[in-house]
Amino acid sequence: IMKKEFKIAKLLALRQGTSERTGQEWKSRAVVLESTEAVMYPDLIVATLRGEWAENPGVQEGDIVEAALSFFAHEKDGRWFNNIRIIKIEKK
């Protein structure tokens, strides 16, 4: 888990559906986070909000936030993918 300050560069549209495997409903929203470090080309990270935070994140584009991120990888059809989830987000 990593905790760091970011600027909300973009809030993407809410996605929702029902899991084919479990039958449970889900909600998610991708968020583009921009590093706030003073560099010429700031890093951008796409991370995911889940559940109620996805529907009502409590932040807007341009806000400076402190986000706790969780990193993990998963395999599908012999290919590996990284996932970054926002597990906590607070406006600064």
mmCIF file of C-alpha atoms in Angstrom:
data_model
loop_
_atom_site.group_PDB
_atom_site.id
_atom_site.type_symbol
_atom_site.label_atom_id
_atom_site.label_comp_id
_atom_site.label_asym_id
_atom_site.label_seq_id
_atom_site.Cartn_x
_atom_site.Cartn_y
_atom_site.Cartn_z
ATOM 1 C CA ILE A 1 0.000 0.000 0.000
ATOM 2 C CA MET A 2 1.278 3.443 -0.935
ATOM 3 C CA LYS A 3 -0.073 6.754 0.414
ATOM 4 C CA LYS A 4 0.726 9.874 -1.598
ATOM 5 C CA GLU A 5 -0.555 13.316 -2.619
ATOM 6 C CA PHE A 6 -2.041 13.664 -6.113
ATOM 7 C CA LYS A 7 -4.106 16.055 -8.209
ATOM 8 C CA ILE A 8 -7.326 14.625 -9.706
ATOM 9 C CA ALA A 9 -6.620 15.050 -13.426
ATOM 10 C CA LYS A 10 -9.770 13.281 -14.661
ATOM 11 C CA LEU A 11 -12.776 11.437 -13.204
ATOM 12 C CA LEU A 12 -14.070 8.962 -15.759
ATOM 13 C CA ALA A 13 -17.679 7.790 -16.055
ATOM 14 C CA LEU A 14 -19.232 5.459 -13.484
ATOM 15 C CA ARG A 15 -19.364 1.838 -14.642
ATOM 16 C CA GLN A 16 -21.690 -0.706 -13.090
ATOM 17 C CA GLY A 17 -22.989 -4.175 -13.739
ATOM 18 C CA THR A 18 -23.525 -7.637 -12.322
ATOM 19 C CA SER A 19 -20.762 -10.184 -11.880
ATOM 20 C CA GLU A 20 -21.255 -13.254 -14.065
ATOM 21 C CA ARG A 21 -19.345 -15.351 -11.545
ATOM 22 C CA THR A 22 -21.011 -14.271 -8.269
ATOM 23 C CA GLY A 23 -24.208 -12.532 -9.403
ATOM 24 C CA GLN A 24 -23.378 -9.520 -7.211
ATOM 25 C CA GLU A 25 -23.750 -5.967 -8.457
ATOM 26 C CA TRP A 26 -20.600 -3.841 -8.757
ATOM 27 C CA LYS A 27 -19.675 -0.190 -9.356
ATOM 28 C CA SER A 28 -16.321 1.260 -10.368
ATOM 29 C CA ARG A 29 -14.858 4.504 -11.652
ATOM 30 C CA ALA A 30 -11.417 5.065 -13.153
ATOM 31 C CA VAL A 31 -9.566 8.134 -11.860
ATOM 32 C CA VAL A 32 -6.513 9.693 -13.491
ATOM 33 C CA LEU A 33 -4.156 10.863 -10.735
ATOM 34 C CA GLU A 34 -1.341 13.320 -11.459
ATOM 35 C CA SER A 35 1.765 13.521 -9.320
ATOM 36 C CA THR A 36 2.086 16.822 -7.454
ATOM 37 C CA GLU A 37 5.889 16.730 -7.403
ATOM 38 C CA ALA A 38 7.533 19.752 -9.039
ATOM 39 C CA VAL A 39 8.816 18.157 -12.252
ATOM 40 C CA MET A 40 8.550 19.125 -15.916
ATOM 41 C CA TYR A 41 6.474 16.051 -16.830
ATOM 42 C CA PRO A 42 4.381 14.832 -13.862
ATOM 43 C CA ASP A 43 3.567 11.122 -13.644
ATOM 44 C CA LEU A 44 0.009 10.031 -14.355
ATOM 45 C CA ILE A 45 -1.593 6.933 -12.826
ATOM 46 C CA VAL A 46 -4.993 5.435 -13.620
ATOM 47 C CA ALA A 47 -6.523 3.947 -10.466
ATOM 48 C CA THR A 48 -9.964 2.550 -9.671
ATOM 49 C CA LEU A 49 -12.559 3.523 -7.079
ATOM 50 C CA ARG A 50 -15.036 0.773 -6.151
ATOM 51 C CA GLY A 51 -18.444 0.561 -4.478
ATOM 52 C CA GLU A 52 -20.056 3.649 -2.969
ATOM 53 C CA TRP A 53 -16.895 5.737 -3.451
ATOM 54 C CA ALA A 54 -17.197 5.118 -7.193
ATOM 55 C CA GLU A 55 -20.722 6.537 -7.205
ATOM 56 C CA ASN A 56 -19.991 9.469 -4.842
ATOM 57 C CA PRO A 57 -16.225 10.029 -4.718
ATOM 58 C CA GLY A 58 -16.454 13.333 -2.805
ATOM 59 C CA VAL A 59 -13.726 14.867 -5.000
ATOM 60 C CA GLN A 60 -13.683 16.782 -8.279
ATOM 61 C CA GLU A 61 -11.264 17.251 -11.138
ATOM 62 C CA GLY A 62 -8.509 19.634 -10.056
ATOM 63 C CA ASP A 63 -8.730 18.737 -6.348
ATOM 64 C CA ILE A 64 -5.539 17.908 -4.454
ATOM 65 C CA VAL A 65 -6.036 14.658 -2.541
ATOM 66 C CA GLU A 66 -4.161 12.171 -0.415
ATOM 67 C CA ALA A 67 -4.819 8.702 -1.808
ATOM 68 C CA ALA A 68 -3.892 5.301 -0.424
ATOM 69 C CA LEU A 69 -3.301 2.917 -3.310
ATOM 70 C CA SER A 70 -3.240 -0.866 -3.378
ATOM 71 C CA PHE A 71 -1.315 -2.611 -6.180
ATOM 72 C CA PHE A 72 -1.898 -6.130 -7.451
ATOM 73 C CA ALA A 73 -1.657 -8.171 -10.644
ATOM 74 C CA HIS A 74 -3.885 -10.823 -12.167
ATOM 75 C CA GLU A 75 -3.587 -13.311 -15.007
ATOM 76 C CA LYS A 76 -6.134 -13.903 -17.751
ATOM 77 C CA ASP A 77 -5.642 -16.169 -20.746
ATOM 78 C CA GLY A 78 -1.882 -16.351 -20.155
ATOM 79 C CA ARG A 79 -1.452 -12.556 -19.966
ATOM 80 C CA TRP A 80 -0.712 -10.515 -16.840
ATOM 81 C CA PHE A 81 -2.307 -7.178 -15.941
ATOM 82 C CA ASN A 82 -1.615 -4.620 -13.208
ATOM 83 C CA ASN A 83 -4.459 -3.165 -11.170
ATOM 84 C CA ILE A 84 -4.277 -0.130 -8.919
ATOM 85 C CA ARG A 85 -7.143 0.457 -6.504
ATOM 86 C CA ILE A 86 -7.807 3.548 -4.432
ATOM 87 C CA ILE A 87 -8.549 2.203 -0.972
ATOM 88 C CA LYS A 88 -8.811 5.616 0.716
ATOM 89 C CA ILE A 89 -9.051 9.139 -0.700
ATOM 90 C CA GLU A 90 -9.221 12.435 1.213
ATOM 91 C CA LYS A 91 -9.361 15.990 -0.069
ATOM 92 C CA LYS A 92 -6.429 18.138 1.134
#
